[in-house]
Tab-separated table of C-alpha atoms and ligand atoms in Angstrom:
chain	number	residue	atom	x	y	z
D	1	UNK	CA	247.894	-1.417	44.261
D	2	UNK	CA	248.004	2.013	45.842
D	3	UNK	CA	248.882	4.544	42.924
D	4	UNK	CA	252.683	5.269	44.431
D	5	UNK	CA	253.540	1.541	43.883
D	6	UNK	CA	252.063	1.600	40.475
D	7	UNK	CA	254.049	4.770	39.386
D	8	UNK	CA	257.110	2.840	40.588
D	9	UNK	CA	256.438	-0.258	38.575
D	10	UNK	CA	255.818	2.159	36.055
D	11	UNK	CA	259.206	3.909	35.712
D	12	UNK	CA	261.168	0.864	36.765
D	13	UNK	CA	259.649	-1.172	33.838
D	14	UNK	CA	259.812	2.034	30.874
D	15	UNK	CA	263.431	2.619	32.282
D	16	UNK	CA	264.504	-0.937	31.836
D	17	UNK	CA	262.713	-0.846	28.607
D	18	UNK	CA	264.369	2.211	27.310
D	19	UNK	CA	267.720	0.730	28.388
D	20	UNK	CA	267.539	-2.510	26.959
D	21	UNK	CA	266.442	-0.513	23.494
D	22	UNK	CA	269.697	1.373	23.665
D	23	UNK	CA	271.693	-1.671	24.372
D	24	UNK	CA	270.446	-2.814	21.080
D	25	UNK	CA	270.943	0.125	19.473
D	26	UNK	CA	274.191	1.647	20.782
D	27	UNK	CA	275.595	-0.608	22.923
D	28	UNK	CA	276.034	-1.164	26.705
D	29	UNK	CA	278.052	1.792	27.680
D	30	UNK	CA	274.822	4.014	26.214
D	31	UNK	CA	272.285	1.827	28.223
D	32	UNK	CA	273.824	2.225	31.389
D	33	UNK	CA	274.209	5.935	30.690
D	34	UNK	CA	270.543	6.425	29.961
D	35	UNK	CA	269.687	3.911	33.045
D	36	UNK	CA	271.906	6.297	35.667
D	37	UNK	CA	270.457	9.423	33.730
D	38	UNK	CA	267.147	8.384	34.810
D	39	UNK	CA	267.952	7.023	38.267
D	40	UNK	CA	269.400	10.426	38.901
D	41	UNK	CA	266.609	12.196	37.678
D	42	UNK	CA	264.155	10.137	39.876
D	43	UNK	CA	266.626	10.469	42.935
D	44	UNK	CA	266.789	14.394	42.813
D	45	UNK	CA	262.764	14.418	42.426
D	46	UNK	CA	262.394	12.729	45.562
D	47	UNK	CA	265.382	14.565	47.693
D	48	UNK	CA	263.785	18.319	45.984
D	49	UNK	CA	260.175	17.083	48.212
D	50	UNK	CA	261.814	15.776	50.683
D	51	UNK	CA	263.779	18.719	51.308
D	52	UNK	CA	260.323	20.900	50.993
D	53	UNK	CA	258.722	18.678	53.482
D	54	UNK	CA	261.520	19.038	56.262
D	55	UNK	CA	261.446	22.801	55.710
D	56	UNK	CA	257.657	22.863	55.946
D	57	UNK	CA	258.099	20.730	59.458
D	58	UNK	CA	260.536	23.409	60.508
D	59	UNK	CA	257.826	26.095	59.887
D	60	UNK	CA	256.724	27.349	63.210
D	61	UNK	CA	253.287	27.983	62.181
D	62	UNK	CA	251.885	24.852	60.304
D	63	UNK	CA	248.912	25.137	58.280
D	64	UNK	CA	247.533	23.348	55.333
D	65	UNK	CA	247.848	26.638	52.947
D	66	UNK	CA	251.645	26.872	53.462
D	67	UNK	CA	252.062	22.772	52.272
D	68	UNK	CA	254.278	22.987	49.270
D	69	UNK	CA	253.362	21.891	45.970
D	70	UNK	CA	254.529	18.649	44.772
D	71	UNK	CA	254.699	16.894	41.524
D	72	UNK	CA	253.638	13.142	40.662
D	73	UNK	CA	253.574	10.923	43.665
D	74	UNK	CA	254.549	13.655	45.852
D	75	UNK	CA	251.284	15.500	44.745
D	76	UNK	CA	249.455	12.788	46.511
D	77	UNK	CA	251.184	12.589	49.443
D	78	UNK	CA	251.283	16.664	49.854
D	79	UNK	CA	247.356	16.715	49.289
D	80	UNK	CA	247.289	13.738	52.134
D	81	UNK	CA	249.016	16.185	54.551
D	82	UNK	CA	246.702	18.905	53.627
D	83	UNK	CA	243.720	16.805	54.160
D	84	UNK	CA	245.054	15.898	57.791
D	85	UNK	CA	246.410	19.020	58.947
D	86	UNK	CA	242.824	20.428	57.918
D	87	UNK	CA	241.225	17.868	59.978
D	88	UNK	CA	243.684	18.340	63.105
D	89	UNK	CA	243.345	22.085	63.160
D	90	UNK	CA	239.499	21.416	62.801
D	91	UNK	CA	239.540	19.234	66.298
D	92	UNK	CA	241.881	21.344	67.983
D	93	UNK	CA	239.523	24.532	67.245
D	94	UNK	CA	236.242	22.149	68.907
D	95	UNK	CA	238.691	21.004	71.890
D	96	UNK	CA	239.515	25.100	73.010
D	97	UNK	CA	235.970	25.984	71.815
D	98	UNK	CA	234.813	23.062	74.625
D	99	UNK	CA	237.557	24.143	77.074
D	100	UNK	CA	236.743	27.874	76.893
D	101	UNK	CA	232.871	26.725	77.504
D	102	UNK	CA	233.963	24.678	80.401
D	103	UNK	CA	236.109	27.397	81.999
D	104	UNK	CA	232.998	29.920	81.540
D	105	UNK	CA	230.515	27.072	83.411
D	106	UNK	CA	232.988	26.776	86.159
D	107	UNK	CA	233.456	30.824	86.425
D	108	UNK	CA	230.095	30.837	86.670
D	109	UNK	CA	229.155	28.205	89.401
D	110	UNK	CA	228.126	29.735	92.648
D	111	UNK	CA	230.988	26.913	94.288
D	112	UNK	CA	234.813	27.695	94.001
D	113	UNK	CA	236.564	24.970	92.331
D	114	UNK	CA	240.334	24.237	92.829
D	115	UNK	CA	242.219	21.484	90.711
D	116	UNK	CA	244.882	19.962	93.113
D	117	UNK	CA	247.721	17.989	91.921
D	118	UNK	CA	248.776	14.775	93.888
D	119	UNK	CA	251.249	16.637	96.121
D	120	UNK	CA	248.685	19.325	96.851
D	121	UNK	CA	249.628	21.890	94.221
D	122	UNK	CA	247.408	24.268	92.912
D	123	UNK	CA	246.690	23.395	89.055
D	124	UNK	CA	243.679	25.555	88.494
D	125	UNK	CA	240.939	27.415	90.033
D	126	UNK	CA	237.923	29.820	89.087
D	127	UNK	CA	237.191	32.974	90.408
D	128	UNK	CA	234.957	31.762	93.337
D	129	UNK	CA	237.587	29.770	94.954
D	130	UNK	CA	240.370	32.742	94.410
D	131	UNK	CA	237.711	34.883	96.522
D	132	UNK	CA	237.106	31.977	99.428
D	133	UNK	CA	240.644	30.527	99.632
D	134	UNK	CA	242.381	34.117	98.839
D	135	UNK	CA	244.369	32.678	96.361
D	136	UNK	CA	245.178	33.958	92.665
D	137	UNK	CA	244.802	32.049	89.739
D	138	UNK	CA	247.788	33.738	87.793
D	139	UNK	CA	250.110	34.051	90.803
D	140	UNK	CA	249.473	31.006	92.676
D	141	UNK	CA	249.496	28.110	89.769
D	142	UNK	CA	251.815	25.687	90.642
D	143	UNK	CA	252.048	26.456	94.472
D	144	UNK	CA	251.393	23.857	97.214
D	145	UNK	CA	247.971	25.007	98.498
D	146	UNK	CA	249.225	24.610	102.467
D	147	UNK	CA	251.369	27.487	101.895
D	148	UNK	CA	248.596	29.673	100.839
D	149	UNK	CA	245.598	28.683	103.195
D	150	UNK	CA	247.334	28.526	106.596
D	151	UNK	CA	244.881	26.600	108.715
D	152	UNK	CA	245.607	23.431	110.737
D	153	UNK	CA	242.229	22.214	110.767
D	154	UNK	CA	242.860	22.455	106.462
D	155	UNK	CA	246.561	20.960	106.754
D	156	UNK	CA	244.710	17.745	108.900
D	157	UNK	CA	241.743	17.525	106.344
D	158	UNK	CA	244.204	17.524	103.088
D	159	UNK	CA	246.318	14.813	105.212
D	160	UNK	CA	243.508	12.854	106.412
D	161	UNK	CA	242.526	12.112	102.691
D	162	UNK	CA	238.728	11.674	104.063
D	163	UNK	CA	236.835	12.442	100.825
D	164	UNK	CA	233.247	11.497	103.200
D	165	UNK	CA	233.208	14.712	105.023
D	166	UNK	CA	233.136	18.277	104.537
D	167	UNK	CA	235.306	20.496	106.514
D	168	UNK	CA	233.920	24.178	108.025
D	169	UNK	CA	236.523	27.025	107.873
D	170	UNK	CA	236.129	30.488	109.278
D	171	UNK	CA	238.123	32.870	106.539
D	172	UNK	CA	238.315	36.323	106.203
D	173	UNK	CA	237.388	38.171	103.126
D	174	UNK	CA	238.074	41.605	102.605
D	175	UNK	CA	237.887	42.427	106.342
D	176	UNK	CA	234.814	40.273	106.635
D	177	UNK	CA	234.443	36.884	108.470
D	178	UNK	CA	232.906	34.083	106.206
D	179	UNK	CA	232.203	30.447	106.937
D	180	UNK	CA	233.103	28.230	103.884
D	181	UNK	CA	232.463	24.582	103.754
D	182	UNK	CA	235.151	22.525	101.684
D	183	UNK	CA	234.743	19.442	100.415
D	184	UNK	CA	237.564	17.069	98.641
D	185	UNK	CA	236.601	14.738	95.655
D	186	UNK	CA	238.899	12.656	93.940
D	187	UNK	CA	239.219	12.732	90.331
D	188	UNK	CA	241.557	11.389	87.293
D	189	UNK	CA	245.084	9.838	88.463
D	190	UNK	CA	245.450	10.522	92.256
D	191	UNK	CA	244.498	14.774	91.659
D	192	UNK	CA	241.394	16.243	93.750
D	193	UNK	CA	239.084	18.716	93.103
D	194	UNK	CA	238.657	20.986	96.060
D	195	UNK	CA	235.151	22.681	96.333
D	196	UNK	CA	234.266	25.466	98.430
D	197	UNK	CA	230.950	26.737	99.326
D	198	UNK	CA	229.919	30.040	101.454
D	199	UNK	CA	227.945	28.859	103.848
D	200	UNK	CA	227.864	32.330	106.371
D	201	UNK	CA	223.845	32.702	105.721
D	202	UNK	CA	223.054	29.125	106.483
D	203	UNK	CA	225.337	28.960	109.529
D	204	UNK	CA	223.930	32.229	110.693
D	205	UNK	CA	220.369	30.633	110.397
D	206	UNK	CA	221.496	27.593	112.134
D	207	UNK	CA	222.627	29.587	115.096
D	208	UNK	CA	219.456	31.491	115.399
D	209	UNK	CA	217.868	28.454	115.413
D	210	UNK	CA	219.222	26.904	117.910
D	211	UNK	CA	219.474	29.768	120.282
D	212	UNK	CA	215.847	30.280	119.566
D	213	UNK	CA	214.772	26.695	120.782
D	214	UNK	CA	217.718	27.160	123.582
D	215	UNK	CA	215.978	30.724	124.590
D	216	UNK	CA	212.406	28.809	124.457
D	217	UNK	CA	213.167	25.890	126.377
D	218	UNK	CA	214.898	27.888	128.871
D	219	UNK	CA	212.164	30.194	129.552
D	220	UNK	CA	210.057	27.099	129.471
D	221	UNK	CA	211.582	25.707	132.404
D	222	UNK	CA	210.959	27.968	135.322
D	223	UNK	CA	206.753	28.124	134.741
D	224	UNK	CA	206.615	24.362	134.014
D	225	UNK	CA	208.413	23.801	137.451
D	226	UNK	CA	206.133	26.164	139.210
D	227	UNK	CA	202.766	24.166	137.482
D	228	UNK	CA	204.244	20.885	138.114
D	229	UNK	CA	204.610	21.606	142.000
D	230	UNK	CA	201.661	23.401	142.393
D	231	UNK	CA	199.322	20.274	140.878
D	232	UNK	CA	201.269	17.483	142.932
D	233	UNK	CA	200.680	19.387	146.031
D	234	UNK	CA	196.715	19.817	144.966
D	235	UNK	CA	196.519	16.081	143.895
D	236	UNK	CA	197.896	15.174	147.434
D	237	UNK	CA	195.633	17.243	149.381
D	238	UNK	CA	193.001	15.625	150.950
D	239	UNK	CA	190.476	18.201	150.677
D	240	UNK	CA	190.825	17.323	146.852
D	241	UNK	CA	187.465	15.944	145.639
D	242	UNK	CA	188.427	12.625	143.988
D	243	UNK	CA	187.166	13.623	140.374
D	244	UNK	CA	189.293	16.635	140.243
D	245	UNK	CA	192.237	14.176	141.412
D	246	UNK	CA	191.806	12.305	138.507
D	247	UNK	CA	191.855	15.600	136.221
D	248	UNK	CA	195.000	17.126	138.269
D	249	UNK	CA	196.639	13.388	137.922
D	250	UNK	CA	196.444	13.568	134.421
D	251	UNK	CA	197.632	17.219	134.123
D	252	UNK	CA	200.652	16.387	136.188
D	253	UNK	CA	201.169	13.583	133.907
D	254	UNK	CA	201.683	15.845	130.914
D	255	UNK	CA	203.365	18.496	132.928
D	256	UNK	CA	205.832	15.905	133.389
D	257	UNK	CA	206.015	15.108	129.212
D	258	UNK	CA	206.550	18.690	128.837
D	259	UNK	CA	209.293	19.161	131.427
D	260	UNK	CA	211.183	15.880	129.971
D	261	UNK	CA	210.314	17.467	126.671
D	262	UNK	CA	212.479	20.783	127.797
D	263	UNK	CA	214.866	19.239	129.265
D	264	UNK	CA	215.822	16.895	126.057
D	265	UNK	CA	215.846	20.289	124.173
D	266	UNK	CA	218.193	22.081	126.270
D	267	UNK	CA	220.495	18.743	126.247
D	268	UNK	CA	220.262	18.768	122.435
D	269	UNK	CA	221.009	22.636	122.028
D	270	UNK	CA	224.270	22.167	124.420
D	271	UNK	CA	225.694	18.804	122.217
D	272	UNK	CA	224.938	21.041	118.740
D	273	UNK	CA	226.370	24.242	120.435
D	274	UNK	CA	230.220	23.993	118.934
D	275	UNK	CA	231.247	26.529	121.920
D	276	UNK	CA	230.483	24.007	124.368
D	277	UNK	CA	233.608	22.166	124.387
D	278	UNK	CA	233.819	18.641	125.358
D	279	UNK	CA	235.141	17.905	128.713
D	280	UNK	CA	237.044	14.281	128.825
D	281	UNK	CA	237.992	12.041	131.030
D	282	UNK	CA	238.782	8.502	131.234
D	283	UNK	CA	235.381	6.359	132.048
D	284	UNK	CA	235.289	3.730	133.984
D	285	UNK	CA	232.551	1.564	131.768
D	286	UNK	CA	231.644	-1.217	133.909
D	287	UNK	CA	230.809	1.081	136.787
D	288	UNK	CA	228.747	3.328	134.470
D	289	UNK	CA	226.984	0.821	132.979
D	290	UNK	CA	226.003	-0.843	135.896
D	291	UNK	CA	224.341	2.081	137.398
D	292	UNK	CA	222.722	2.625	134.196
D	293	UNK	CA	221.593	-1.123	134.424
D	294	UNK	CA	219.779	-0.427	138.022
D	295	UNK	CA	217.933	2.622	136.332
D	296	UNK	CA	216.754	0.208	133.475
D	297	UNK	CA	215.889	-2.516	135.971
D	298	UNK	CA	213.369	0.242	137.698
D	299	UNK	CA	212.109	1.256	134.556
D	300	UNK	CA	211.315	-2.212	133.803
D	301	UNK	CA	209.658	-2.848	137.225
D	302	UNK	CA	210.854	-6.603	136.827
D	303	UNK	CA	208.988	-6.990	133.385
D	304	UNK	CA	212.051	-7.994	131.155
D	305	UNK	CA	215.219	-9.833	132.099
D	306	UNK	CA	217.910	-7.374	131.560
D	307	UNK	CA	221.454	-8.716	131.372
D	308	UNK	CA	224.982	-6.919	131.310
D	309	UNK	CA	228.097	-8.559	130.017
D	310	UNK	CA	231.684	-6.358	130.052
D	311	UNK	CA	234.359	-8.547	128.892
D	312	UNK	CA	236.978	-5.529	128.285
D	313	UNK	CA	238.585	-3.475	131.254
D	314	UNK	CA	239.544	-0.891	129.017
D	315	UNK	CA	238.473	2.275	130.083
D	316	UNK	CA	236.874	4.740	127.273
D	317	UNK	CA	237.840	8.484	126.817
D	318	UNK	CA	234.713	10.656	126.794
D	319	UNK	CA	232.310	13.207	128.150
D	320	UNK	CA	230.696	10.984	131.576
D	321	UNK	CA	227.529	12.555	131.593
D	322	UNK	CA	227.013	12.688	127.529
D	323	UNK	CA	227.788	8.975	127.576
D	324	UNK	CA	225.599	8.230	130.246
D	325	UNK	CA	222.901	9.834	128.373
D	326	UNK	CA	223.583	8.079	125.148
D	327	UNK	CA	223.585	4.820	126.921
D	328	UNK	CA	220.531	5.119	128.874
D	329	UNK	CA	218.345	6.473	125.860
D	330	UNK	CA	219.016	3.179	124.172
D	331	UNK	CA	218.629	1.104	126.916
D	332	UNK	CA	215.409	2.718	128.283
D	333	UNK	CA	214.335	2.613	124.311
D	334	UNK	CA	214.978	-1.489	124.562
D	335	UNK	CA	212.788	-1.498	127.769
D	336	UNK	CA	210.035	0.630	126.207
D	337	UNK	CA	209.779	-0.806	122.817
D	338	UNK	CA	210.108	-4.553	124.758
D	339	UNK	CA	206.944	-6.037	125.589
D	340	UNK	CA	206.376	-7.560	129.374
D	341	UNK	CA	208.729	-10.691	129.755
D	342	UNK	CA	211.109	-9.856	126.903
D	343	UNK	CA	215.174	-9.983	126.832
D	344	UNK	CA	217.509	-7.348	127.171
D	345	UNK	CA	221.356	-7.819	126.717
D	346	UNK	CA	223.738	-4.832	127.028
D	347	UNK	CA	227.239	-5.737	126.376
D	348	UNK	CA	230.662	-3.860	126.169
D	349	UNK	CA	233.514	-5.366	124.548
D	350	UNK	CA	237.223	-4.567	122.584
D	351	UNK	CA	237.155	-5.464	119.213
D	352	UNK	CA	240.349	-5.219	116.955
D	353	UNK	CA	240.923	-2.412	119.244
D	354	UNK	CA	237.659	-0.398	118.966
D	355	UNK	CA	235.083	0.242	121.773
D	356	UNK	CA	231.862	-1.750	120.961
D	357	UNK	CA	228.882	-1.194	123.050
D	358	UNK	CA	225.353	-2.727	122.343
D	359	UNK	CA	221.952	-3.242	123.646
D	360	UNK	CA	219.981	-6.347	121.854
D	361	UNK	CA	216.291	-6.463	122.731
D	362	UNK	CA	213.575	-8.771	121.640
D	363	UNK	CA	210.898	-6.039	121.528
D	364	UNK	CA	208.725	-5.294	118.691
D	365	UNK	CA	211.807	-4.261	116.214
D	366	UNK	CA	211.687	-1.761	113.405
D	367	UNK	CA	210.997	-1.867	109.790
D	368	UNK	CA	213.885	-1.373	107.709
D	369	UNK	CA	212.419	2.070	105.794
D	370	UNK	CA	212.301	3.792	109.256
D	371	UNK	CA	216.014	3.074	110.132
D	372	UNK	CA	217.762	5.739	108.320
D	373	UNK	CA	215.157	8.312	109.719
D	374	UNK	CA	215.704	6.981	113.288
D	375	UNK	CA	218.080	10.069	114.599
D	376	UNK	CA	215.802	12.624	113.017
D	377	UNK	CA	214.350	14.866	115.836
D	378	UNK	CA	210.789	13.887	116.538
D	379	UNK	CA	210.899	11.025	114.088
D	380	UNK	CA	208.506	8.024	115.315
D	381	UNK	CA	208.039	4.649	113.970
D	382	UNK	CA	204.653	4.809	115.590
D	383	UNK	CA	203.723	8.245	117.024
D	384	UNK	CA	200.747	6.713	119.354
D	385	UNK	CA	202.814	4.156	120.819
D	386	UNK	CA	205.858	6.267	121.488
D	387	UNK	CA	203.220	8.759	123.479
D	388	UNK	CA	202.255	5.745	125.257
D	389	UNK	CA	205.622	4.565	126.263
D	390	UNK	CA	206.782	8.341	127.279
D	391	UNK	CA	208.986	9.250	124.773
D	392	UNK	CA	210.216	12.718	123.709
D	393	UNK	CA	211.221	11.635	120.055
D	394	UNK	CA	214.391	13.119	120.844
D	395	UNK	CA	216.113	10.374	122.313
D	396	UNK	CA	218.179	9.102	119.560
D	397	UNK	CA	219.036	12.743	117.736
D	398	UNK	CA	220.824	13.398	121.499
D	399	UNK	CA	222.490	9.789	120.714
D	400	UNK	CA	223.384	10.836	117.619
D	401	UNK	CA	225.027	14.352	118.584
D	402	UNK	CA	226.975	12.343	121.454
D	403	UNK	CA	228.415	9.826	119.142
D	404	UNK	CA	229.348	12.615	116.896
D	405	UNK	CA	231.283	14.517	119.626
D	406	UNK	CA	233.027	11.184	119.907
D	407	UNK	CA	233.910	10.014	116.783
D	408	UNK	CA	231.861	7.218	117.046
D	409	UNK	CA	229.310	5.570	114.685
D	410	UNK	CA	225.652	4.179	115.580
D	411	UNK	CA	224.453	1.006	113.929
D	412	UNK	CA	221.120	-0.275	113.833
D	413	UNK	CA	219.881	-3.901	112.578
D	414	UNK	CA	216.158	-4.577	113.526
D	415	UNK	CA	213.466	-7.303	112.660
D	416	UNK	CA	209.784	-6.650	112.880
D	417	UNK	CA	208.797	-8.944	115.789
D	418	UNK	CA	212.050	-10.306	116.597
D	419	UNK	CA	213.885	-7.183	118.359
D	420	UNK	CA	216.531	-5.123	117.593
D	421	UNK	CA	220.427	-4.195	118.082
D	422	UNK	CA	221.657	-0.501	118.560
D	423	UNK	CA	225.710	-0.375	118.615
D	424	UNK	CA	228.121	1.926	119.150
D	425	UNK	CA	231.514	1.690	117.279
D	426	UNK	CA	234.155	3.911	119.489
D	427	UNK	CA	237.607	4.307	117.351
D	428	UNK	CA	240.834	2.680	119.068
D	429	UNK	CA	242.448	6.152	120.155
D	430	UNK	CA	239.291	6.253	122.713
D	431	UNK	CA	240.217	3.129	124.297
D	432	UNK	CA	242.430	3.610	127.169
K	1	ADP	P1	210.999	8.435	121.193
K	1	ADP	O1	211.084	8.852	122.614
K	1	ADP	O2	209.858	8.509	120.747
K	1	ADP	O3	211.385	6.631	121.637
K	1	ADP	P2	213.755	8.214	119.982
K	1	ADP	O4	214.226	9.147	119.245
K	1	ADP	O5	214.076	7.666	121.069
K	1	ADP	O6	212.498	8.631	120.199
K	1	ADP	O7	213.530	6.839	118.955
K	1	ADP	C1	212.506	7.163	117.794
K	1	ADP	C2	211.703	6.001	117.536
K	1	ADP	O8	212.753	5.017	117.212
K	1	ADP	C3	210.919	5.503	118.284
K	1	ADP	O9	209.609	6.212	118.209
K	1	ADP	C4	210.879	4.162	118.075
K	1	ADP	O10	209.581	4.167	117.022
K	1	ADP	C5	211.823	3.605	117.256
K	1	ADP	N1	212.620	2.792	118.285
K	1	ADP	C6	213.769	3.337	119.145
K	1	ADP	N2	214.473	2.339	119.867
K	1	ADP	C7	213.782	1.200	119.745
K	1	ADP	C8	213.775	-0.167	119.825
K	1	ADP	N3	214.760	-0.639	120.828
K	1	ADP	N4	212.681	-1.034	119.379
K	1	ADP	C9	211.981	-0.545	118.413
K	1	ADP	N5	211.706	0.969	118.336
K	1	ADP	C10	212.557	1.405	118.420
């Protein structure tokens, strides 16, 4: 039995005992008087301690040291209360230490972090985020972030709630232009983390790399055209000995390969260049695909059975020459990687409003581990085979860039020895 109950039973039994003794010795009135006096003393004792407890509870600074002293059972109660307060303040101390540590860590991070509420109000931000976004961790808490970062792409990015892709934003910091990448991360209950990173240096290097490749390719173009032209003339010259003709033919082939490599590199540079805005029209897909089909048939030289099936009359909003290059690359690959006698089917259809183009072949297929890397520049499953088929290793990289510019996705499924399917999914808003 808890000690408070024991004491209560002890007091009641003692009071009854003494009251009964008084009844026998002095009569009922004295007995009732004694009972009343004891009960009054017990009640006063409790009220006195309750008042002390109430006073302590109203104190602005409660600690174990200012807990009132108690007697009998109240001594136990106050001792328990003191222990509870000590434990509580210890865990509070640990919690604020952990919070302080977390603040120090986030302040030392090279990335900016902003905590946003469900409605995009700023809850907290670290010093780097203040610098990147021009916000203040003291003045702007509780403010809507779109009132402070006033750029349309940022409004659209927040509204889209697309947590998978980062947004690149140009900002001015102390009169200097910086480029930051912003990434939204969901956390907690509908809250968001906005992570910002300064990518100015990286973007400068990327621009330098792009410019270098574009310039080198451009500079190589003219000499290669001259070399190719003379090689061609010499090959067809009657006075050229047969042995030399064989060497000249080989040189011509290699010069042509270099020319297509240069052309592909230039095409990639154009696609990568953000300044090169996409010029869009309503593309007549049946017409475009029939033209590409004719090219594919001449590339195949009758070695494959190529079928085209168009099941929608919708036009596609996009850049015709970029789309032609993407479709031609996929169809050309199907021809080059399908042995003689194989089947190639090309399909253009509409599914749930989305535009779907696919090329299915019965060719050599691709092992699963290569599929995620196919769109990397110069990535080849089998280098010697790609050279044999005349590939530059840039075809699928070009496809990927064209699709990025058209907000489309590439899906690849393949089975070794059975064939591959390359599908492009265009968003419904591009189907006209
Ligand atoms: P390449 O010019 O070498 O063909 P691509 O970028 O067009 O370069 O393709 C990359 C690699 O993907 C190719 O080297 C080839 O191994 C593989 N590939 C592409 N299309 C097919 C296909 N239809 N069937 C089998 N392999 C393919």
